XYZ file of C-alpha atoms in Angstrom:
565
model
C -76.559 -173.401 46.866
C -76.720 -172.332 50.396
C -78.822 -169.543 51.421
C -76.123 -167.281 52.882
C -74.205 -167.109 49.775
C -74.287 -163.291 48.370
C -75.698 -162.338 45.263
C -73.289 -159.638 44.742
C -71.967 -160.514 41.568
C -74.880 -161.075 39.492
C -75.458 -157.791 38.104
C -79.121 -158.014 38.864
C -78.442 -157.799 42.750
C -78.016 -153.776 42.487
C -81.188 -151.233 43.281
C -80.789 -149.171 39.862
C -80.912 -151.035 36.890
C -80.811 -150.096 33.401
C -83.666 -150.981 30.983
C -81.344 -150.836 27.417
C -78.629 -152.852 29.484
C -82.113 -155.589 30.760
C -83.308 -155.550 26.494
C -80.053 -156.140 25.507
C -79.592 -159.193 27.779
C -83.044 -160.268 27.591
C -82.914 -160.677 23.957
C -79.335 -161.804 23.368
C -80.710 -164.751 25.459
C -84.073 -165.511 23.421
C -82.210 -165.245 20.430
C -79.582 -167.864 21.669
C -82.001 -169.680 22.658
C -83.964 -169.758 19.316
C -80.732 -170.278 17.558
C -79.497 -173.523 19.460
C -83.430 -174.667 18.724
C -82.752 -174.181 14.853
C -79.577 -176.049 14.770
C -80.541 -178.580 17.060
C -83.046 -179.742 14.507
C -80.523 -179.842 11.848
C -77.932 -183.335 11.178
C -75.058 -181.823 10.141
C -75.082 -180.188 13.697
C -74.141 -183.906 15.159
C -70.879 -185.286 15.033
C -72.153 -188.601 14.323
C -75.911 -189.635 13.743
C -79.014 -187.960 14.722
C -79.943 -190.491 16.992
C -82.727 -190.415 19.914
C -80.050 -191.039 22.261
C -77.776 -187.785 20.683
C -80.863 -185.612 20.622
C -81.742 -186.183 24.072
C -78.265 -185.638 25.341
C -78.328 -182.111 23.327
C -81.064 -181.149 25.181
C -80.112 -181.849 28.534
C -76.768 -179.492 27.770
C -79.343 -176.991 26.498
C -81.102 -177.179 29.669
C -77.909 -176.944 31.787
C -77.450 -173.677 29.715
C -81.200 -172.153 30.078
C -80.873 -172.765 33.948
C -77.478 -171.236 34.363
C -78.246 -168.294 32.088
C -81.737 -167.816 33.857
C -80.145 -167.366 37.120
C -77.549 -164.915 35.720
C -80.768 -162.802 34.462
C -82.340 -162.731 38.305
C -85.652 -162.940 39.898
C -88.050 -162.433 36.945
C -86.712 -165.225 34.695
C -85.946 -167.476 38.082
C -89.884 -167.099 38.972
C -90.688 -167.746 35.140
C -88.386 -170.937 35.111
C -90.136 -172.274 37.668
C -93.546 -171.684 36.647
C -92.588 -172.863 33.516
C -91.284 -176.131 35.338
C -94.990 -177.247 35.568
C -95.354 -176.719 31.401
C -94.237 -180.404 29.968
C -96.762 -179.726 27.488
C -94.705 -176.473 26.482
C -91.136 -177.687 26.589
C -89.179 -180.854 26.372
C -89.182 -183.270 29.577
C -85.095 -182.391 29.656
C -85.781 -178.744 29.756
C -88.267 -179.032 32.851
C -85.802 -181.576 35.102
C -83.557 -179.028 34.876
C -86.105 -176.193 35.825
C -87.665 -177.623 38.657
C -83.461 -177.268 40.124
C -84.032 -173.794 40.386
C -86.341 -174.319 43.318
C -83.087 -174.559 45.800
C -80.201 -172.821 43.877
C -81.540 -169.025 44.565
C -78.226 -166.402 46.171
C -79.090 -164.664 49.052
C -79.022 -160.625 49.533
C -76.960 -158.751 52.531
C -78.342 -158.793 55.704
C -77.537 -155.126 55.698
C -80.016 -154.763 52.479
C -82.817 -156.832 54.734
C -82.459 -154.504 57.821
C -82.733 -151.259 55.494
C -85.791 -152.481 54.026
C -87.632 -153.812 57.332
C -86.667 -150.408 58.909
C -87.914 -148.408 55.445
C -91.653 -150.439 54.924
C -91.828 -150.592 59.041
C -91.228 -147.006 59.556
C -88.946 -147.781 62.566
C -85.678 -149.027 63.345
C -84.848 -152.697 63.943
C -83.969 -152.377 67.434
C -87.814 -151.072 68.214
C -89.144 -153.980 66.090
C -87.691 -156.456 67.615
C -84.880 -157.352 70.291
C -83.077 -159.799 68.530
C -82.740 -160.785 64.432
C -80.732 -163.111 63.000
C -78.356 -162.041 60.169
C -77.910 -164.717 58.382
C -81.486 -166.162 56.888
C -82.962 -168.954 57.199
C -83.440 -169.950 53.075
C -83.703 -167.520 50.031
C -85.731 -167.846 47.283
C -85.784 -166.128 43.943
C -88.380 -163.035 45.394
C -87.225 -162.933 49.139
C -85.292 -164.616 52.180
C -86.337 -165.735 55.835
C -84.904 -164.175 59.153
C -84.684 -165.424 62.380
C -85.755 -162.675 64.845
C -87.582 -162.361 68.342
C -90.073 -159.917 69.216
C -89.997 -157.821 72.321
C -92.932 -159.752 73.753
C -90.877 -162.868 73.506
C -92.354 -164.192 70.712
C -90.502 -166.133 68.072
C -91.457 -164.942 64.407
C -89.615 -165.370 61.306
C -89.446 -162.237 58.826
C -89.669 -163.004 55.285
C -87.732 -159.915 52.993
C -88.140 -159.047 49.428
C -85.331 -158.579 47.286
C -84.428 -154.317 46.902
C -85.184 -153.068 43.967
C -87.404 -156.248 42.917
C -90.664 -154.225 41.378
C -88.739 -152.263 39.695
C -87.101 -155.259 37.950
C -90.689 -157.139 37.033
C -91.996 -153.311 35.481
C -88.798 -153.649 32.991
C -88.419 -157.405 32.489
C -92.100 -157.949 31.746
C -92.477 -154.976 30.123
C -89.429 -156.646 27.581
C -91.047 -160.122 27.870
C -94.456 -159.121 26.791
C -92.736 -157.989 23.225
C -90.872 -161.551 23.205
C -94.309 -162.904 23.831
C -95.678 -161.034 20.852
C -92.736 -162.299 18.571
C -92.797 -165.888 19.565
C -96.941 -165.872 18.883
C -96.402 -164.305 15.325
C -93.599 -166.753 14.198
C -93.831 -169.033 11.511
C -93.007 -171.901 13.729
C -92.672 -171.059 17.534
C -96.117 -170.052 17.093
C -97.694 -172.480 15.869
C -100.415 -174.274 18.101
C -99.013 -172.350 21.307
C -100.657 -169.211 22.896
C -97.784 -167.618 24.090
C -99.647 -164.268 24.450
C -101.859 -166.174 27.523
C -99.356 -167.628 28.604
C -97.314 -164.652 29.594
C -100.348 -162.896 30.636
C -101.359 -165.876 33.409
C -97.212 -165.342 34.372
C -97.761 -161.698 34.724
C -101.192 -161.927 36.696
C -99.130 -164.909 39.205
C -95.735 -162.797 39.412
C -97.654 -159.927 40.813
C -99.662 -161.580 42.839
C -96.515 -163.307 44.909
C -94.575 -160.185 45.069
C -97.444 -158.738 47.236
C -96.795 -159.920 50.556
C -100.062 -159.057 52.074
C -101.764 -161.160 49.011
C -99.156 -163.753 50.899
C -100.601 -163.172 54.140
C -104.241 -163.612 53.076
C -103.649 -166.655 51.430
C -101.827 -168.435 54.814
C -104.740 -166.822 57.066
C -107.120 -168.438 54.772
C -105.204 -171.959 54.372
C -105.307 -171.669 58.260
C -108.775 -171.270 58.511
C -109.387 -174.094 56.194
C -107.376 -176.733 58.425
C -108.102 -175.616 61.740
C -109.953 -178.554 62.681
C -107.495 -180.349 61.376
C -104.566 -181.312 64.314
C -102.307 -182.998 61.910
C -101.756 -179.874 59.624
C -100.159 -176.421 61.167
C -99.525 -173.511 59.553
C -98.233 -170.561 60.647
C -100.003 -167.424 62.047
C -99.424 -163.988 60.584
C -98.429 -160.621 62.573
C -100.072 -157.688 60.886
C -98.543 -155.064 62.883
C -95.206 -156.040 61.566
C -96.295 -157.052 58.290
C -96.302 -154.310 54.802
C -96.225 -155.441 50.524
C -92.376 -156.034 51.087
C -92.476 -157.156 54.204
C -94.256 -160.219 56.012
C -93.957 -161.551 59.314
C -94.707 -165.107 60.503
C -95.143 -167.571 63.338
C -91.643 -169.077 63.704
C -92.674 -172.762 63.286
C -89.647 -174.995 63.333
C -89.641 -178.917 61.750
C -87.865 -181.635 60.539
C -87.592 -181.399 56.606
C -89.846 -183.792 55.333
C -87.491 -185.065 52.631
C -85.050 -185.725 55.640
C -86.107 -189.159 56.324
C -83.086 -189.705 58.955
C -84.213 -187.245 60.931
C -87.513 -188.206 60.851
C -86.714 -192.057 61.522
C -83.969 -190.716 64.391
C -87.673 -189.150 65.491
C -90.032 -192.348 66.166
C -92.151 -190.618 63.530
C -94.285 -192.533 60.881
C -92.807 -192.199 57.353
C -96.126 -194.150 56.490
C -98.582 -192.226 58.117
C -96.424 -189.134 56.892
C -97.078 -189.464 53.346
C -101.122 -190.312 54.057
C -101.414 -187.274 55.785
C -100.099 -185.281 52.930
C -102.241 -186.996 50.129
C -105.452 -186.442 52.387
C -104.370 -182.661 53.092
C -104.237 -181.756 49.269
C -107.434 -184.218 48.589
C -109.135 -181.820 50.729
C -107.619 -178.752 49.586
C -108.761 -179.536 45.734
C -111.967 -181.214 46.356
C -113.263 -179.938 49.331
C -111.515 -176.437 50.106
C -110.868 -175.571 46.339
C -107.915 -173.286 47.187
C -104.713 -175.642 47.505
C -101.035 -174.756 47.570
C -99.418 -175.019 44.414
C -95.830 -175.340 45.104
C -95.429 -178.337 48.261
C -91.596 -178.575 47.185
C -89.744 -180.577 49.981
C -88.399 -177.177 51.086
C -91.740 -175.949 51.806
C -92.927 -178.517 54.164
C -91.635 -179.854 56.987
C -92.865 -182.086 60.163
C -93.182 -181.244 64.240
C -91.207 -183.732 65.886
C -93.636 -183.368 69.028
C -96.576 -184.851 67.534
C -95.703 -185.302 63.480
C -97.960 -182.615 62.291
C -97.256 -181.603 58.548
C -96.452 -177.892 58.567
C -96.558 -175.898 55.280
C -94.774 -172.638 54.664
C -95.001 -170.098 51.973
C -98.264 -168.974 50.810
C -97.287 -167.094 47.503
C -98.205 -169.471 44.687
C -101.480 -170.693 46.063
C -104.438 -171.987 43.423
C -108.170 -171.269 43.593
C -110.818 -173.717 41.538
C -114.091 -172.708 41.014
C -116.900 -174.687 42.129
C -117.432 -175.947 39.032
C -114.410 -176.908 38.530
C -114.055 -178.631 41.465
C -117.009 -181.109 40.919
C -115.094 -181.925 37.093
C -112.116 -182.554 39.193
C -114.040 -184.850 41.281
C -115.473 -186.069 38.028
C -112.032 -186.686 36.793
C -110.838 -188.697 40.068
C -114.123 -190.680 39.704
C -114.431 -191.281 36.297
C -110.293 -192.254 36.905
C -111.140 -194.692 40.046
C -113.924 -196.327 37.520
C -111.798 -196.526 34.606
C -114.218 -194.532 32.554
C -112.914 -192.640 29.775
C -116.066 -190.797 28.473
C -116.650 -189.700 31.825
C -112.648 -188.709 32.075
C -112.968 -186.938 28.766
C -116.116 -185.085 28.993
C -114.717 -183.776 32.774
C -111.267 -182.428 31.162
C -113.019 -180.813 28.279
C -115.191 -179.342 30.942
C -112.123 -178.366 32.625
C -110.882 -176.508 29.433
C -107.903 -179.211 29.136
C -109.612 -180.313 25.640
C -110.387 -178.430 23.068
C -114.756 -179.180 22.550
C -114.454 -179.336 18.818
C -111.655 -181.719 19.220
C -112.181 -185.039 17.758
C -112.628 -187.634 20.327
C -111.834 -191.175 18.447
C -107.830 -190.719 19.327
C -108.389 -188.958 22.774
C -110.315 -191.516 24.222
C -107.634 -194.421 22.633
C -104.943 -192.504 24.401
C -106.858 -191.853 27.937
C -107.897 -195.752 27.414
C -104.115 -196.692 27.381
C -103.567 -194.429 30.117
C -106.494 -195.707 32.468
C -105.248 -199.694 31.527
C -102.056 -199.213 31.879
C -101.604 -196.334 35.305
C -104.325 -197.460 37.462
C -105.127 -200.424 39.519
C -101.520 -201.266 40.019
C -99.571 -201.333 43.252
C -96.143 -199.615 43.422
C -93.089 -201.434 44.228
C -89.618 -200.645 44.059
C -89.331 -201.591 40.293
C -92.316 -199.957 38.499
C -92.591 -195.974 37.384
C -96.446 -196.498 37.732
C -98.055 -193.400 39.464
C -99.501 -189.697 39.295
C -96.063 -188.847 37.599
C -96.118 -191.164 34.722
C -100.238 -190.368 34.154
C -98.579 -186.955 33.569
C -96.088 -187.889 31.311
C -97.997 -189.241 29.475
C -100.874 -186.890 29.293
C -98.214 -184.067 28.324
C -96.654 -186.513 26.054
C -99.795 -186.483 24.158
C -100.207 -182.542 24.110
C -97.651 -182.374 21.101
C -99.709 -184.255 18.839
C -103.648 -184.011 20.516
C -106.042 -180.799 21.239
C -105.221 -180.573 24.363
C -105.037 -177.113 26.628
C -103.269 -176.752 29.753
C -104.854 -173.441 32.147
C -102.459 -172.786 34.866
C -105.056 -173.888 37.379
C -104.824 -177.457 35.712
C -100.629 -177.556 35.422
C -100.157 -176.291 39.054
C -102.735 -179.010 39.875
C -100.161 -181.611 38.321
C -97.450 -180.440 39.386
C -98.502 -180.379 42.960
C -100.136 -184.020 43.005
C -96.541 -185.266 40.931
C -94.582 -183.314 43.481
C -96.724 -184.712 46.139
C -96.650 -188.657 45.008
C -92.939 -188.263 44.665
C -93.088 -187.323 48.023
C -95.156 -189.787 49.703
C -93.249 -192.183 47.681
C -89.784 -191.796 48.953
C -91.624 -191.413 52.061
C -93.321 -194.681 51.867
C -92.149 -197.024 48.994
C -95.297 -199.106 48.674
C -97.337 -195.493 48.919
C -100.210 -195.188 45.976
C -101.643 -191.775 45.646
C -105.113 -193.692 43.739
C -105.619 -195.761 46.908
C -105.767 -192.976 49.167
C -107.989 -191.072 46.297
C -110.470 -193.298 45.530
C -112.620 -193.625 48.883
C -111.917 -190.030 49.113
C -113.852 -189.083 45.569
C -116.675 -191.845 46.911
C -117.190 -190.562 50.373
C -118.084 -186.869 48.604
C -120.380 -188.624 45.992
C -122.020 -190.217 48.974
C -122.175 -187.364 51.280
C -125.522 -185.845 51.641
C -124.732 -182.478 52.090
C -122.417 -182.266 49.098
C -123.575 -179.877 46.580
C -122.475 -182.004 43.941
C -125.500 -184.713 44.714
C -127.760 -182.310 46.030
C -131.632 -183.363 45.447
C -131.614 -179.398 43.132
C -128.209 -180.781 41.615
C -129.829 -183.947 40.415
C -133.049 -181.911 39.626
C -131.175 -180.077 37.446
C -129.365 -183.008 35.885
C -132.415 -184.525 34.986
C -133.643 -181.207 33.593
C -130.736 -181.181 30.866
C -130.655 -184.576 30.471
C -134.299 -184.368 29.767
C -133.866 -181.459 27.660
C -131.619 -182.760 25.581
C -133.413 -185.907 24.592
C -136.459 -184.467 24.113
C -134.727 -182.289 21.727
C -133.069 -185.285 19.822
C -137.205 -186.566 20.176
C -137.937 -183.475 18.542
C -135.281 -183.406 15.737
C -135.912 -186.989 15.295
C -139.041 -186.868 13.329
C -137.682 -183.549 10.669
C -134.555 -186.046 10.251
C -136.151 -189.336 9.047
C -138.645 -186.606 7.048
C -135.822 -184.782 5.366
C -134.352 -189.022 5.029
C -137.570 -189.835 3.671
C -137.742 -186.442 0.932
C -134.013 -186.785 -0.005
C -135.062 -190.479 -0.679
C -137.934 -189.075 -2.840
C -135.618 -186.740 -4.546
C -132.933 -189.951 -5.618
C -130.286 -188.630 -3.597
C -130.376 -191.934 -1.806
C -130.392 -195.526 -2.993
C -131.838 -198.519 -1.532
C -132.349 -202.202 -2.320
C -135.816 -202.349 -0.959
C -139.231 -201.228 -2.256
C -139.992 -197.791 -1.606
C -143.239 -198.841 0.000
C -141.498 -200.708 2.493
C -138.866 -198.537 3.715
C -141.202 -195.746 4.379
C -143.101 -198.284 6.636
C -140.342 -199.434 8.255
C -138.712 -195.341 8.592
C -141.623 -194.352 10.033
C -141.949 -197.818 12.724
C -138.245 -197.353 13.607
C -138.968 -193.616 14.443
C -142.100 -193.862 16.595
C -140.230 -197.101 18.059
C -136.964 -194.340 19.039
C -139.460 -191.631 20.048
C -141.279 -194.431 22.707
C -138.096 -195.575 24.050
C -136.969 -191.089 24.540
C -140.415 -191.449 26.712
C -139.666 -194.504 28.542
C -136.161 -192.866 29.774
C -137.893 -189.868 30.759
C -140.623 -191.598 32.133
C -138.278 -193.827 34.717
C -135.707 -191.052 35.605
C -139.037 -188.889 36.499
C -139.282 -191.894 38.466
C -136.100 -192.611 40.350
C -136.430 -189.303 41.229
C -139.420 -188.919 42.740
C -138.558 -191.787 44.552
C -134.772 -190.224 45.702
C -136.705 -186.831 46.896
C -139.874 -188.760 48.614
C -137.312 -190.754 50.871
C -135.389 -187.838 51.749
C -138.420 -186.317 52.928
C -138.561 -183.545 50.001
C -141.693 -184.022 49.160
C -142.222 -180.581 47.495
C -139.423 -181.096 44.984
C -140.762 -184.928 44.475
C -143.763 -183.862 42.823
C -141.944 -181.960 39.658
C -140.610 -185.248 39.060
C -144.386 -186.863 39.833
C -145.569 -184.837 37.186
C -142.907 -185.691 34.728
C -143.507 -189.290 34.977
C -147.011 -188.755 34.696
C -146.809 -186.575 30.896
C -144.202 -188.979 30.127
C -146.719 -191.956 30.735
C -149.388 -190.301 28.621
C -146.896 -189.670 26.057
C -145.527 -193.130 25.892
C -149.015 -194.905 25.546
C -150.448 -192.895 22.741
C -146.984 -194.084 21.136
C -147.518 -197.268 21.507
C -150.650 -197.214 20.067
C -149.722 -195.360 17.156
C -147.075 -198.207 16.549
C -149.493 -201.079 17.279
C -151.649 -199.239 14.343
C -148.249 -199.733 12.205
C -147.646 -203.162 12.728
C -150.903 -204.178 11.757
């Protein structure tokens, strides 16, 4: 739908809205929609068989519905739709295709509306602002549109414009949505297995967050900062002085779409190089930066034809990973790049995608199939193999495994997906793993990465070291307590009872030797790491471990010489 088209006749475009008239269409709408799910899953409701084939055609009409009726509700449910275009594990594949459409199809506002707002946050009028503005804007979304305009020091800016009346629309929408939340988490089956309760909560905390321009501003500063050594990636400056919550003012920083490939062929500019550039970028921004942009729809980046810099635009649904979260995401791309699927599971439970408790036989069978079957493959015209189909499949397996999806993780997907299918189209042969894999090794290598830091790996040898010599520990009190329960009868054996204890007690101290000789050559390989990086300090903690260890390990062996004989 093109921007300049008016919004006028959805009845959500006016300043004053009513709250009964917003619960009343709210509702009638969940209710549908919880209706059509009920006789979806019933037979009779098909004119001919339940097939696969009917089913999936049912829900593709359903999803034409939800996206037509969401834009007829406005703003709050077009913001939801597409956050919830990033939940595959939530709804049905059908339901998100047609979601992710309502990036583009957003009706613009009168210019009119824009000047009375710019004028109202600004405290001055337009002509004082600036000397020229563009009526009709640039693009709309579902929270704002983009102006043209020209400031009187001859500076070209854009001015981005929140909808009138829009706060005033989340307080009563969410308000309405928190007590569909609620009902959804208490029902008998919508409820089951889903935390819809979090879920809205993690929409509320984003929605807020985006309608805050200055929150907007801050995040493109701080994306700036992040890539100003980098010349291949612009992004454009803020002006404070013209800048308010509603109102945010920006670099004008023209480029050629970069889903426009004509244009950018018509340019002399590498496709190729194009979609390496953007892979690297977001590399960096998870693994290095840990604050990445979580929505790089074509329509918010675009390429300078001077040089074929990658510019991004809109800062409002940025992600932030903790640093420990960003070494299991390196973890993740590691253990993926090694085909490793301990190391893959223990990094997403770590990452709060799997449940701890959960039991790990059928996870690791599905991330197996996964690893053997989306990695090490080149792309070619023919083949779905990539980021997107690892996704499909992992949400494929959220309906029927303990998995957990945080929004950090989903916009994470979404943006790597969104990003492959870019480079992709860019460059055909493109492979997102390729371009990933040195990446991940180059940090595990780098010196000065916290991740392999000599206090890192002390520390990692510290738990590693605690939690063997608690299993050394336990080990003993378990073969006792196997040893009394054999005493008691509880057990049965085909061997005399002479004999077994012998052989208990030689396969323990045997176990309990080997727990020394582990601890005794990581205290080792330590020392050895920290003495040649000239840490000598830290080297002897790891001097002193081998040397207990040593002790330790010889009185053992003694002790088991004495039960051999």
């Amino acid at each position: 739908m093109s921007p300049t088209v008016s919004s006028a006749s959805y009845r959500w475009s006016r300043e004053n809205y009513s709250p009964f008239g917003r619960l009343i269409d709210i509702w009638f709408f969940v209710l549908k929609f919880l209706f059509f799910r009920w006789l979806d899953g019933k037979a009779w409701s098909f004119r001919g068989a339940m097939t696969e084939e009917a089913m999936t055609q049912r829900r593709i009409q359903r999803a034409v519905w939800i996206r037509e009726t969401i834009l007829e509700l406005g703003p709050t449910f077009i913001k939801v739709g597409q956050l919830f275009s990033t939940r595959a594990d939530l709804f049905p594949k059908e339901y998100v295709a047609e979601l992710v459409k309502l990036q583009d199809q957003v009706p613009a506002f009168t210019h009119t509306q824009a000047i009375k707002l710019i004028e109202s946050e600004l405290g001055k009028p337009l002509s004082e602002l600036v000397q020229y503005f563009e009526p009709n804007p640039l693009a709309a979304a579902s929270l704002g549109q983009v102006h043209r305009a020209e400031l009187h020091t001859g500076e070209k800016v854009v001015i981005k414009v929140q909808r009138p009346g829009l706060a005033k629309l989340f307080a009563i929408d969410l308000k309405i949505l928190r007590d569909v939340a609620y009902y959804l988490q208490n029902h008998p089956n919508y409820g089951k297995g889903r935390e819809w309760v979090p879920v809205y909560d993690e929409c509320c905390r984003i929605l807020y967050q985006e309608i805050d321009y200055l929150n907007e501003g801050r995040n493109a500063d701080t994306f700036r900062r992040n890539f100003r050594n980098d010349p291949l990636i612009c992004v454009p400056k803020v002006y404070w002085r013209y800048s308010s919550p509603k109102i945010l003012t920006l670099e004008y920083m023209p480029g050629i779409k970069i889903s426009n490939h004509q244009e950018l062929e018509a340019a002399g500019l590498d496709r190729k190089a194009l979609a390496r550039i953007g892979a690297r970028s977001y590399l960096q921004q998870l693994l290095e930066d840990g604050f990445f942009h979580a929505d790089p729809h074509p329509g918010n980046l675009a390429v300078r034809q001077s040089d074929g810099a990658v510019i991004f635009y809109d800062f409002g649904m940025m992600g932030e990973i903790k640093p420990e979260t960003k070494e299991q995401l390196m973890e993740t791309f590691i253990g993926v790049s090694q085909k490793d699927a301990d190391k893959v599971i223990e990094s997403l439970t770590k990452l709060g995608a799997i449940k701890p408790n959960a039991e790990r036989a059928p996870i690791k069978r599905s991330v197996m199939f996964i690893l053997n079957n989306f990695t090490d493959k080149p792309f070619d015209d023919n083949t779905d193999i990539s980021i997107a189909g690892i996704t499909d499949d992992i949400y494929e397996m959220a309906y029927d495994q303990p998995f957990l999806f945080p929004a950090t993780f989903t916009f994470v997907l979404r943006a790597l997906s969104t990003l492959e299918g870019l480079g992709k189209s860019l460059d055909p042969q493109f492979n997102f793993m390729e371009v990933a894999q040195p990446f991940a090794m180059r940090m595990l290598n780098d010196p000065e990465n916290s991740f392999v830091s000599p206090q890192n790996l002390l520390n990692q040898i510290g738990q590693q070291a605690a939690q063997v010599g608690s299993m050394a520990v336990n080990l003993p009190r378990r073969v006792e307590q196997t040893l009394d329960r054999m005493d008691e009868g509880e057990l049965r054996v085909r061997v005399k009872a002479g004999e077994t204890d012998r052989l208990l007690r030689r396969l323990n101290m045997a176990i309990i030797g080997l727990v020394y000789a582990v601890l005794a050559g990581a205290g080792l390989v330590a020392a050895a790491i920290l003495y040649t990086g000239e840490r000598y300090l830290e080297a002897a903690v790891p001097l002193i471990l081998l040397g207990v260890m040593s002790l330790a390990l010889g009185r053992v062996l003694l002790k088991l010489q004495r039960l051999v004989v």
